[in-house]
Amino acid sequence: MTTAAEGGELGRADHGRAAGPPVDRDGELAVLSAAVRDAAAGRPGLVVLDAPDGMGRTTLMNGLVFEAHAAGLRVLRAEGAAVGHTAPLSTVRALLEPLSDGATRRPSARHPTAQPGEEPPRHDELPRSDVRGGDVPHGVLDALHQVVRRAARERPLLIAVDDAHAAEPASLRFLAHVARRSAGLPVLLCVARRSGGGSPLLDEIAALPMCRVLRPLPLTPGGIGLLARRLTGRDVDDGFGAACRAATGGSPLLVTHLLTALRDARLPPTADALAALGALDLEGFRACVVRLLDGQPTTVRRAARALAVLGDRTPRETCARLATLDPGVFERCLAALGAVGLVDAQADGGTWSFAHPQVRAAAVTGVSTDEKSLLHGLAARLLHESGADVTEVAEQLRQSPESATRPWALTVLREAAREMTLQGFPDRAVELLRPCVPPGHEGTCAPELLLDLGLAESRVDPSAGAARLAVALDRLTCPHARLTALGALAGALMRSGEVSRATALIDRCREYGTDSAAAASSAQLLEAQLLLVATGHRATYSRLLDSTSLDLGLPGDTAARRALLASRAVVCAARADRVAEARDAARTVLAGGTPVTDAVSTLGTAASVLLYTDRPHESAEAFRQLLDAPHVTREEAYPTLLALAAEAHARLGALGEALRTTAAALEGVAPATRLAALPLAVRLHTLLDQGDLAAASALVRHVPGPLDDEAWQWNEVLCARGRLRLASGDVEGALDDLTECGRRQRAWHRTSPAVSSWWYWAGRSHLARGDRATARQLADDAIESARAAHLPCALAQGLELRAATEAARHRPLLLQEAEAVLATTSAALLLARVRVARGRALHRCGDKQAARAVLRKAWEETYALGAPALHAEAHTALLATGARPRRPVPSGVDALTRSERRVAKLADSGLTNAVIARTLCVTRRTVEVHLTAVYRKLNVAGRRELRFVLRADEGAPHAVGA
């Protein structure tokens, strides 16, 4: 801004006022108006506007000028940062230039500092002198002050200096001189400076007793809403003000540019529209940020650039090292950036982040590509030395090709790529590793690097991954690495549909063994891997089953044999083929293997065999032991293992445990991926078992549609979604999902009724539509298969469905058989459901007494299981029999109150009731009452049984996989 005469300033002030008064500045404007009135009345005034850039210093100065003109004051205005204001006293001369027209001059004597022979100043010039730097002779200051005094005698003055922090020292010395000698003069001196300007002379002015220092605060959400209505002419939604303030720090300058971008994009002032603004829409906003940064000191710009390169939430010490700044200086630079609304302090108090992504982009504007690459390389090294996560270091190396070729960087990239692959992001792993293997240089790269790249690439592009693995296989010398490459190559070929080439690799395995036993072991491991890999591709899986052996007679004396035995057993269990043998094979694997000696996939497969053969209690225990292993969380199949463990808990009736486990399975897993499919399905079923339709409906939004991916995990999602639609009254939609699920299950050879309950819910859907014949057929098929394979839970479920298709008089016998079958299992929830159905059937047949006994038992069981929907159904049926049940008594260790638990633990330690009473400072009768309640809730007879119940609870896992 250049200096303007009074007329020009008046025009500019009018223009600013036409848009409306500044928002959220009522207090500041009131102080300035009062100062103007005092000056007009002949009283002096002194105001310092202290604010960061963009916080409205100039706007307040414009408002002051407008008020001064309206009150009849003469305005002298200049800007310290104006072009040409670098010579000593140049700002002052520009400020006082309007007074040099001769209207206020009197004859003056020779200037006291004039050299001999120098002419006295002409009447139409301001006093001049040889002034160097900030050393201004007192005579010069006094002569200039006399000009101000003479002008003030004729008319009250406003002396306004904007950006005073940028003015040269001589002009600042004059302003301080005027501020100290304004008593008795109708002069209002207003100085605007950037916060933290650091000029001692400006600090001296601000410290004067008569000085009023105004520090404008960031705009409030309400003020931003008012400004948005002015600029856009539209209504503002409730969350817009807060969202805009978070993106700008409340800086009026940034808010105005952001609102202008919304207006130009023809978007309403809403939080959603603000988030929808793209980089092109915000070019003006980014340019404004660039100007703000350019106006900051060099150290502040370096701090912003370091923060932009390293990213949000990076520790300050690391950022300071990249910016080559002392930590204390860097801290002050961050405070300066925060004052102008560009960065925000995080809640942890140790890190900062940019207010808006375009602010980050602006911080590196003008930095060359080579310089950026160098910065990212330095950032990677600093992060690596500080012990940061390898994925953070790898992200920096990805943007610095020169640094990525160094040995330490290659190690970091390989580790990060493995991490990305385990988390289900193989494409990110390929992106990290591919620059390390330039095209045509595969022969000179480390074969281990080729192996890692091939492992990741085979999941994104199986053909390219197979080619990469084949090259690595020829160059690898370590037997273990060669076996890994063989398995990955076989998997890539399987995904490409080349089953014959994949199975041919089993013979090649024998070439890498040092003896016949090692060769056979390698071949067995590879065959097991082929079976497991094939479960990800339906057509490949079907072709492989036609050409592979499913012999379950292998001994489980080696890890390779256990792996092959488990992979064969799960195929048999899924097809309801030789179920007893498959179950025994799984037990053999679990008895001989441990997470230390065997692969996690081997033990997880064996545990799933027990689940699919209706042994949920054994399966849950096997999964618990497996998930307790410290390294299992790094396995790619970890979410699937958690989901299978949760399904075992759900079949046992531990619904709360199932929900906790599925929540852990879904944590950190990208939605709409195969890894998320099975946890989603199990969680949906569990929520429906609890009767929580609202939560189930919210969860189903994560299911993609249509389900083009034919992976078997999505079959279970179709089943769960069909059940939800049935519960919501959408029978036709339920049948669509469940019928498609059945088709896919048969294509996958997952025909065992114990694998999935799609047939049961399909039968229920047919019954809801009035089609008893189809429901009966589904039930009969399940019963026949379950009887032949000795699957008690599936058999009981089939009998329950069959009973629902029969006349009322035939139902009790079928349900009685189902209840008897389940008595030998641990499927508590299914047993409770069968009892509710049997109680209602007995009531319909007129046997109220028998119905009441069965329903009361089911009513208590469903309460203990935490299945409110089924409990409500049992309660309604029980009331219909004429019973008036009391409130159900909670049971189990979790039902104990805090006082009861303390008494129980003291009793378990061997203390008598009297000693317990003295220890807790209560009466002996209170101890007896508590112990009685403990025995009742835990269903124990005395202290001997109490010991086992409490210690079993202490050793039980409270969150599978936690």
Short mmCIF file of C-alpha atoms in Angstrom, two decimals, residues 336-773:
data_model
loop_
_atom_site.label_atom_id
_atom_site.label_comp_id
_atom_site.label_asym_id
_atom_site.label_seq_id
_atom_site.Cartn_x
_atom_site.Cartn_y
_atom_site.Cartn_z
CA ALA A 336 4.07 -17.25 14.78
CA LEU A 337 2.53 -19.62 12.22
CA GLY A 338 -0.27 -20.41 14.64
CA ALA A 339 -0.92 -16.71 15.23
CA VAL A 340 -1.66 -16.17 11.53
CA GLY A 341 -3.96 -19.22 11.42
CA LEU A 342 -1.72 -21.51 9.36
CA VAL A 343 -1.04 -24.27 11.91
CA ASP A 344 -2.85 -25.68 14.94
CA ALA A 345 -1.45 -27.26 18.07
CA GLN A 346 -2.69 -30.82 18.62
CA ALA A 347 -4.33 -32.02 21.80
CA ASP A 348 -1.21 -33.97 22.81
CA GLY A 349 0.62 -30.67 23.21
CA GLY A 350 3.74 -31.91 21.44
CA THR A 351 2.84 -31.77 17.76
CA TRP A 352 1.37 -29.33 15.25
CA SER A 353 -0.57 -29.71 12.02
CA PHE A 354 -1.53 -27.43 9.15
CA ALA A 355 -5.00 -25.93 9.32
CA HIS A 356 -5.79 -26.83 5.70
CA PRO A 357 -4.15 -29.08 3.04
CA GLN A 358 -3.66 -26.06 0.77
CA VAL A 359 -1.66 -24.38 3.52
CA ARG A 360 0.73 -27.34 3.39
CA ALA A 361 0.94 -27.01 -0.41
CA ALA A 362 1.67 -23.31 -0.11
CA ALA A 363 4.50 -23.96 2.36
CA VAL A 364 6.55 -25.73 -0.35
CA THR A 365 5.53 -23.47 -3.24
CA GLY A 366 8.61 -22.33 -5.12
CA VAL A 367 10.78 -25.21 -3.87
CA SER A 368 12.45 -26.97 -6.81
CA THR A 369 12.03 -30.68 -7.49
CA ASP A 370 15.65 -31.43 -6.63
CA GLU A 371 15.39 -29.49 -3.38
CA LYS A 372 12.19 -31.33 -2.45
CA SER A 373 13.87 -34.66 -3.10
CA LEU A 374 16.79 -33.63 -0.91
CA LEU A 375 14.46 -32.50 1.87
CA HIS A 376 12.48 -35.75 1.79
CA GLY A 377 15.73 -37.73 1.89
CA LEU A 378 16.91 -35.78 4.94
CA ALA A 379 13.49 -36.20 6.54
CA ALA A 380 13.64 -39.95 5.99
CA ARG A 381 17.04 -40.15 7.64
CA LEU A 382 15.92 -38.05 10.63
CA LEU A 383 12.77 -40.12 11.09
CA HIS A 384 14.77 -43.32 10.85
CA GLU A 385 17.26 -42.13 13.48
CA SER A 386 14.42 -41.06 15.80
CA GLY A 387 12.86 -44.56 15.68
CA ALA A 388 9.76 -43.59 13.68
CA ASP A 389 7.52 -46.21 12.13
CA VAL A 390 8.99 -47.71 8.96
CA THR A 391 5.92 -46.73 6.95
CA GLU A 392 6.55 -43.05 7.73
CA VAL A 393 10.20 -43.35 6.74
CA ALA A 394 9.26 -45.23 3.56
CA GLU A 395 6.79 -42.53 2.55
CA GLN A 396 9.61 -39.97 2.69
CA LEU A 397 11.92 -42.25 0.72
CA ARG A 398 9.25 -42.72 -1.92
CA GLN A 399 9.53 -39.02 -2.68
CA SER A 400 13.34 -39.08 -2.75
CA PRO A 401 14.55 -41.48 -5.47
CA GLU A 402 18.22 -40.71 -4.81
CA SER A 403 18.00 -41.62 -1.12
CA ALA A 404 15.92 -44.77 -1.77
CA THR A 405 18.89 -46.57 -3.33
CA ARG A 406 21.04 -46.47 -0.20
CA PRO A 407 21.45 -49.73 1.75
CA TRP A 408 19.73 -48.54 4.91
CA ALA A 409 16.87 -47.14 2.82
CA LEU A 410 16.38 -50.43 0.97
CA THR A 411 16.09 -52.22 4.31
CA VAL A 412 13.46 -49.74 5.48
CA LEU A 413 11.49 -49.97 2.23
CA ARG A 414 11.43 -53.76 2.33
CA GLU A 415 10.20 -53.77 5.92
CA ALA A 416 7.54 -51.14 5.15
CA ALA A 417 6.41 -53.11 2.09
CA ARG A 418 5.96 -56.23 4.21
CA GLU A 419 3.94 -54.16 6.69
CA MET A 420 1.71 -52.81 3.92
CA THR A 421 1.16 -56.32 2.55
CA LEU A 422 0.20 -57.62 6.00
CA GLN A 423 -2.28 -54.78 6.41
CA GLY A 424 -3.96 -55.67 3.11
CA PHE A 425 -2.43 -52.91 0.96
CA PRO A 426 -0.18 -54.76 -1.51
CA ASP A 427 -0.54 -51.96 -4.05
CA ARG A 428 1.16 -49.60 -1.59
CA ALA A 429 3.93 -52.15 -1.11
CA VAL A 430 4.47 -52.33 -4.87
CA GLU A 431 4.55 -48.54 -5.04
CA LEU A 432 7.32 -48.50 -2.43
CA LEU A 433 9.48 -51.23 -3.95
CA ARG A 434 9.10 -50.77 -7.68
CA PRO A 435 11.39 -47.66 -7.88
CA CYS A 436 14.12 -49.77 -6.23
CA VAL A 437 14.09 -52.19 -9.18
CA PRO A 438 14.40 -50.13 -12.39
CA PRO A 439 13.26 -51.91 -15.55
CA GLY A 440 16.07 -53.90 -17.13
CA HIS A 441 18.12 -54.01 -13.91
CA GLU A 442 16.56 -57.10 -12.33
CA GLY A 443 19.82 -58.99 -12.82
CA THR A 444 21.81 -56.52 -10.72
CA CYS A 445 19.31 -56.07 -7.88
CA ALA A 446 19.47 -58.14 -4.73
CA PRO A 447 17.39 -61.32 -5.21
CA GLU A 448 15.78 -60.79 -1.79
CA LEU A 449 14.50 -57.42 -3.00
CA LEU A 450 13.09 -59.09 -6.11
CA LEU A 451 11.40 -61.64 -3.87
CA ASP A 452 9.72 -58.97 -1.73
CA LEU A 453 8.56 -57.08 -4.81
CA GLY A 454 7.27 -60.27 -6.38
CA LEU A 455 5.37 -61.21 -3.22
CA ALA A 456 3.55 -57.87 -3.22
CA GLU A 457 3.13 -57.70 -6.99
CA SER A 458 1.60 -61.17 -7.16
CA ARG A 459 -1.38 -59.89 -5.17
CA VAL A 460 -1.91 -56.89 -7.43
CA ASP A 461 -0.94 -58.28 -10.82
CA PRO A 462 -0.47 -62.09 -10.62
CA SER A 463 1.10 -62.37 -14.07
CA ALA A 464 3.70 -59.66 -13.41
CA GLY A 465 4.33 -61.06 -9.94
CA ALA A 466 4.87 -64.57 -11.32
CA ALA A 467 7.43 -63.27 -13.82
CA ARG A 468 9.25 -61.36 -11.07
CA LEU A 469 9.24 -64.39 -8.73
CA ALA A 470 10.55 -66.67 -11.45
CA VAL A 471 13.59 -64.39 -11.88
CA ALA A 472 14.12 -64.24 -8.11
CA LEU A 473 13.82 -68.03 -7.81
CA ASP A 474 16.70 -68.58 -10.22
CA ARG A 475 18.99 -66.28 -8.23
CA LEU A 476 18.11 -67.15 -4.62
CA THR A 477 20.51 -69.41 -2.72
CA CYS A 478 18.89 -69.64 0.73
CA PRO A 479 16.68 -72.77 0.90
CA HIS A 480 14.05 -71.02 3.03
CA ALA A 481 13.90 -68.05 0.65
CA ARG A 482 13.64 -70.38 -2.34
CA LEU A 483 10.76 -72.21 -0.71
CA THR A 484 9.03 -68.88 -0.02
CA ALA A 485 9.52 -67.88 -3.64
CA LEU A 486 8.16 -71.23 -4.80
CA GLY A 487 5.06 -70.88 -2.67
CA ALA A 488 4.47 -67.31 -3.81
CA LEU A 489 5.05 -68.29 -7.45
CA ALA A 490 2.59 -71.13 -7.12
CA GLY A 491 0.07 -68.77 -5.59
CA ALA A 492 0.51 -66.24 -8.40
CA LEU A 493 0.04 -68.99 -10.99
CA MET A 494 -3.07 -70.19 -9.17
CA ARG A 495 -4.51 -66.67 -9.19
CA SER A 496 -3.81 -66.50 -12.90
CA GLY A 497 -5.68 -69.78 -13.43
CA GLU A 498 -2.56 -71.78 -14.39
CA VAL A 499 -3.27 -74.72 -12.10
CA SER A 500 -1.14 -77.23 -14.01
CA ARG A 501 1.98 -75.02 -13.82
CA ALA A 502 1.37 -74.41 -10.14
CA THR A 503 1.02 -78.11 -9.28
CA ALA A 504 4.10 -78.89 -11.36
CA LEU A 505 6.11 -76.79 -8.90
CA ILE A 506 5.55 -79.47 -6.26
CA ASP A 507 7.95 -81.74 -8.17
CA ARG A 508 10.41 -78.86 -8.47
CA CYS A 509 10.42 -78.54 -4.71
CA ARG A 510 12.23 -81.81 -4.40
CA GLU A 511 15.22 -80.33 -6.24
CA TYR A 512 15.85 -77.86 -3.40
CA GLY A 513 16.08 -80.34 -0.54
CA THR A 514 19.44 -81.36 0.77
CA ASP A 515 18.05 -84.85 1.43
CA SER A 516 14.87 -86.76 0.66
CA ALA A 517 13.19 -85.80 3.95
CA ALA A 518 13.73 -82.09 3.34
CA ALA A 519 12.53 -82.40 -0.23
CA ALA A 520 9.37 -84.21 0.84
CA SER A 521 8.75 -81.62 3.54
CA SER A 522 9.08 -78.79 1.03
CA ALA A 523 6.69 -80.48 -1.36
CA GLN A 524 4.13 -81.01 1.41
CA LEU A 525 4.34 -77.39 2.52
CA LEU A 526 3.91 -76.22 -1.04
CA GLU A 527 0.89 -78.45 -1.57
CA ALA A 528 -0.66 -77.10 1.61
CA GLN A 529 0.00 -73.55 0.42
CA LEU A 530 -1.61 -74.33 -2.92
CA LEU A 531 -4.78 -75.52 -1.23
CA LEU A 532 -4.97 -72.41 0.94
CA VAL A 533 -4.14 -70.01 -1.88
CA ALA A 534 -6.79 -71.64 -4.08
CA THR A 535 -9.47 -70.72 -1.52
CA GLY A 536 -9.20 -67.17 -2.86
CA HIS A 537 -10.26 -68.11 -6.41
CA ARG A 538 -13.33 -70.25 -6.99
CA ALA A 539 -12.60 -71.64 -10.47
CA THR A 540 -9.00 -72.45 -9.53
CA TYR A 541 -10.18 -74.10 -6.32
CA SER A 542 -12.60 -76.35 -8.18
CA ARG A 543 -9.97 -77.44 -10.69
CA LEU A 544 -7.42 -78.10 -7.97
CA LEU A 545 -9.81 -80.33 -6.01
CA ASP A 546 -10.20 -82.51 -9.08
CA SER A 547 -6.46 -83.15 -9.27
CA THR A 548 -5.27 -83.31 -5.66
CA SER A 549 -5.40 -85.96 -2.95
CA LEU A 550 -7.39 -85.47 0.25
CA ASP A 551 -5.75 -88.28 2.22
CA LEU A 552 -6.26 -87.64 5.95
CA GLY A 553 -4.09 -90.54 7.10
CA LEU A 554 -0.89 -88.51 7.34
CA PRO A 555 0.88 -88.47 10.72
CA GLY A 556 1.26 -85.08 12.32
CA ASP A 557 4.88 -85.48 13.31
CA THR A 558 6.30 -82.60 11.22
CA ALA A 559 5.22 -79.05 10.54
CA ALA A 560 4.92 -79.79 6.82
CA ARG A 561 2.67 -82.80 7.37
CA ARG A 562 0.54 -80.86 9.84
CA ALA A 563 0.13 -78.05 7.30
CA LEU A 564 -0.96 -80.47 4.60
CA LEU A 565 -3.22 -82.34 7.01
CA ALA A 566 -4.96 -79.13 8.12
CA SER A 567 -5.49 -77.89 4.55
CA ARG A 568 -7.00 -81.23 3.50
CA ALA A 569 -9.15 -81.46 6.63
CA VAL A 570 -10.79 -78.06 6.07
CA VAL A 571 -11.74 -79.06 2.52
CA CYS A 572 -13.38 -82.25 3.81
CA ALA A 573 -15.15 -80.43 6.65
CA ALA A 574 -16.55 -77.81 4.27
CA ARG A 575 -17.95 -80.55 2.01
CA ALA A 576 -19.30 -82.64 4.95
CA ASP A 577 -17.01 -85.44 3.70
CA ARG A 578 -15.43 -87.74 6.30
CA VAL A 579 -16.22 -85.23 9.03
CA ALA A 580 -15.05 -87.45 11.89
CA GLU A 581 -11.68 -88.00 10.19
CA ALA A 582 -11.34 -84.28 9.48
CA ARG A 583 -12.10 -83.48 13.12
CA ASP A 584 -9.50 -85.98 14.33
CA ALA A 585 -6.96 -84.59 11.86
CA ALA A 586 -7.54 -81.08 13.21
CA ARG A 587 -7.05 -82.29 16.76
CA THR A 588 -3.82 -84.00 15.71
CA VAL A 589 -2.55 -80.76 14.18
CA LEU A 590 -3.43 -78.71 17.24
CA ALA A 591 -1.96 -81.27 19.63
CA GLY A 592 1.37 -81.44 17.79
CA GLY A 593 1.76 -77.86 16.63
CA THR A 594 2.47 -74.56 18.37
CA PRO A 595 2.64 -70.95 17.11
CA VAL A 596 6.43 -71.26 17.42
CA THR A 597 6.90 -74.39 15.28
CA ASP A 598 3.96 -74.11 12.88
CA ALA A 599 2.59 -71.46 10.60
CA VAL A 600 -0.32 -69.41 11.91
CA SER A 601 -2.32 -70.44 8.84
CA THR A 602 -1.89 -74.11 9.75
CA LEU A 603 -3.20 -73.73 13.30
CA GLY A 604 -5.97 -71.35 12.23
CA THR A 605 -7.12 -73.78 9.57
CA ALA A 606 -7.24 -76.63 12.09
CA ALA A 607 -9.25 -74.49 14.52
CA SER A 608 -11.72 -73.61 11.76
CA VAL A 609 -12.16 -77.35 11.06
CA LEU A 610 -13.42 -77.79 14.63
CA LEU A 611 -15.78 -74.86 14.08
CA TYR A 612 -17.13 -76.37 10.84
CA THR A 613 -17.62 -79.76 12.49
CA ASP A 614 -19.83 -78.34 15.27
CA ARG A 615 -17.25 -78.23 18.05
CA PRO A 616 -17.43 -74.50 18.88
CA HIS A 617 -16.02 -74.90 22.40
CA GLU A 618 -12.87 -76.67 21.16
CA SER A 619 -12.58 -74.20 18.31
CA ALA A 620 -12.83 -71.16 20.60
CA GLU A 621 -10.12 -72.55 22.87
CA ALA A 622 -7.85 -73.29 19.89
CA PHE A 623 -8.31 -69.78 18.54
CA ARG A 624 -7.65 -68.31 21.99
CA GLN A 625 -4.31 -70.09 22.28
CA LEU A 626 -3.36 -69.10 18.73
CA LEU A 627 -4.32 -65.43 19.13
CA ASP A 628 -2.33 -65.20 22.36
CA ALA A 629 0.87 -65.63 20.31
CA PRO A 630 2.67 -62.25 20.14
CA HIS A 631 3.51 -62.39 16.43
CA VAL A 632 0.05 -63.35 15.17
CA THR A 633 -1.10 -59.74 14.94
CA ARG A 634 1.36 -59.19 12.09
CA GLU A 635 -0.16 -61.94 9.97
CA GLU A 636 -2.22 -60.96 6.95
CA ALA A 637 -4.94 -63.40 7.98
CA TYR A 638 -5.24 -61.89 11.48
CA PRO A 639 -8.65 -60.24 10.85
CA THR A 640 -9.98 -63.53 9.45
CA LEU A 641 -8.70 -65.45 12.48
CA LEU A 642 -10.42 -62.96 14.78
CA ALA A 643 -13.65 -63.28 12.78
CA LEU A 644 -13.60 -67.09 13.01
CA ALA A 645 -12.90 -66.86 16.75
CA ALA A 646 -15.83 -64.45 17.08
CA GLU A 647 -18.09 -66.88 15.23
CA ALA A 648 -17.10 -69.62 17.68
CA HIS A 649 -18.00 -67.31 20.57
CA ALA A 650 -21.31 -66.42 18.93
CA ARG A 651 -22.22 -70.10 18.52
CA LEU A 652 -21.42 -70.58 22.19
CA GLY A 653 -23.71 -67.67 23.07
CA ALA A 654 -20.94 -65.30 24.19
CA LEU A 655 -22.37 -62.41 22.19
CA GLY A 656 -20.48 -59.64 23.99
CA GLU A 657 -17.19 -61.43 23.37
CA ALA A 658 -18.11 -61.89 19.72
CA LEU A 659 -18.79 -58.16 19.31
CA ARG A 660 -15.51 -57.20 20.96
CA THR A 661 -13.58 -59.61 18.78
CA THR A 662 -15.18 -58.44 15.52
CA ALA A 663 -14.49 -54.84 16.49
CA ALA A 664 -10.82 -55.74 16.89
CA ALA A 665 -10.91 -57.55 13.52
CA LEU A 666 -12.32 -54.52 11.71
CA GLU A 667 -9.90 -52.06 13.31
CA GLY A 668 -7.44 -50.80 10.73
CA VAL A 669 -8.91 -52.92 7.93
CA ALA A 670 -10.01 -51.11 4.79
CA PRO A 671 -13.80 -51.44 4.33
CA ALA A 672 -15.21 -53.31 1.35
CA THR A 673 -12.15 -55.60 1.17
CA ARG A 674 -11.94 -59.36 1.57
CA LEU A 675 -10.28 -59.00 4.95
CA ALA A 676 -13.29 -57.02 6.20
CA ALA A 677 -15.93 -59.36 4.74
CA LEU A 678 -15.95 -62.16 7.32
CA PRO A 679 -15.73 -59.84 10.38
CA LEU A 680 -18.63 -57.84 8.93
CA ALA A 681 -20.73 -60.96 8.47
CA VAL A 682 -20.10 -62.30 11.97
CA ARG A 683 -20.77 -58.91 13.53
CA LEU A 684 -24.05 -58.59 11.62
CA HIS A 685 -25.20 -62.01 12.83
CA THR A 686 -24.24 -61.15 16.41
CA LEU A 687 -26.10 -57.85 16.36
CA LEU A 688 -29.17 -59.62 15.01
CA ASP A 689 -28.87 -62.23 17.76
CA GLN A 690 -29.01 -59.33 20.19
CA GLY A 691 -31.96 -57.82 18.32
CA ASP A 692 -30.14 -54.56 17.54
CA LEU A 693 -31.60 -53.83 14.09
CA ALA A 694 -30.46 -50.21 14.10
CA ALA A 695 -26.80 -51.08 14.60
CA ALA A 696 -27.02 -53.90 12.06
CA SER A 697 -28.59 -51.59 9.48
CA ALA A 698 -25.83 -49.03 10.06
CA LEU A 699 -23.16 -51.69 9.67
CA VAL A 700 -24.57 -53.05 6.42
CA ARG A 701 -23.79 -49.73 4.76
CA HIS A 702 -20.16 -50.85 4.63
CA VAL A 703 -21.13 -53.72 2.34
CA PRO A 704 -20.33 -52.90 -1.30
CA GLY A 705 -22.90 -53.58 -3.95
CA PRO A 706 -23.15 -55.44 -6.12
CA LEU A 707 -20.88 -58.14 -4.74
CA ASP A 708 -18.92 -58.92 -7.88
CA ASP A 709 -16.09 -60.44 -5.87
CA GLU A 710 -16.88 -64.16 -5.59
CA ALA A 711 -14.52 -64.82 -2.66
CA TRP A 712 -16.13 -67.22 -0.18
CA GLN A 713 -15.98 -64.58 2.59
CA TRP A 714 -18.63 -62.53 0.77
CA ASN A 715 -20.97 -65.55 0.84
CA GLU A 716 -21.26 -65.08 4.60
CA VAL A 717 -21.97 -61.36 4.13
CA LEU A 718 -24.84 -62.25 1.78
CA CYS A 719 -26.21 -64.63 4.40
CA ALA A 720 -26.05 -62.01 7.16
CA ARG A 721 -27.57 -59.31 4.96
CA GLY A 722 -30.37 -61.65 3.94
CA ARG A 723 -31.11 -62.35 7.59
CA LEU A 724 -31.21 -58.60 8.29
CA ARG A 725 -33.64 -58.04 5.43
CA LEU A 726 -35.85 -60.82 6.75
CA ALA A 727 -35.85 -59.23 10.22
CA SER A 728 -36.71 -55.87 8.61
CA GLY A 729 -39.70 -57.33 6.74
CA ASP A 730 -38.11 -57.39 3.28
CA VAL A 731 -38.82 -61.05 2.52
CA GLU A 732 -38.15 -60.87 -1.22
CA GLY A 733 -34.85 -59.06 -0.70
CA ALA A 734 -33.88 -61.62 1.91
CA LEU A 735 -34.61 -64.49 -0.48
CA ASP A 736 -32.55 -62.84 -3.21
CA ASP A 737 -29.51 -62.61 -0.94
CA LEU A 738 -29.92 -66.06 0.62
CA THR A 739 -30.54 -67.84 -2.66
CA GLU A 740 -27.46 -66.23 -4.18
CA CYS A 741 -25.49 -67.21 -1.08
CA GLY A 742 -26.58 -70.84 -1.51
CA ARG A 743 -25.54 -70.83 -5.16
CA ARG A 744 -22.11 -69.49 -4.29
CA GLN A 745 -21.64 -71.93 -1.42
CA ARG A 746 -22.31 -74.89 -3.70
CA ALA A 747 -19.90 -73.48 -6.28
CA TRP A 748 -17.28 -73.29 -3.54
CA HIS A 749 -18.00 -76.87 -2.38
CA ARG A 750 -19.05 -75.44 1.01
CA THR A 751 -22.08 -77.70 1.24
CA SER A 752 -21.91 -78.67 4.91
CA PRO A 753 -24.89 -77.28 6.86
CA ALA A 754 -22.49 -76.53 9.74
CA VAL A 755 -20.39 -74.13 7.64
CA SER A 756 -23.08 -71.51 7.05
CA SER A 757 -26.67 -71.04 8.20
CA TRP A 758 -27.86 -69.59 4.88
CA TRP A 759 -30.24 -72.55 4.35
CA TYR A 760 -31.89 -71.99 7.76
CA TRP A 761 -32.64 -68.32 7.09
CA ALA A 762 -33.69 -69.10 3.54
CA GLY A 763 -36.18 -71.59 4.98
CA ARG A 764 -37.44 -68.96 7.41
CA SER A 765 -37.85 -66.54 4.48
CA HIS A 766 -39.85 -69.11 2.52
CA LEU A 767 -42.05 -69.65 5.57
CA ALA A 768 -42.61 -65.90 5.84
CA ARG A 769 -43.77 -65.97 2.24
CA GLY A 770 -46.03 -68.98 2.91
CA ASP A 771 -43.94 -71.52 0.97
CA ARG A 772 -43.79 -74.43 3.43
CA ALA A 773 -42.73 -77.00 0.84
#
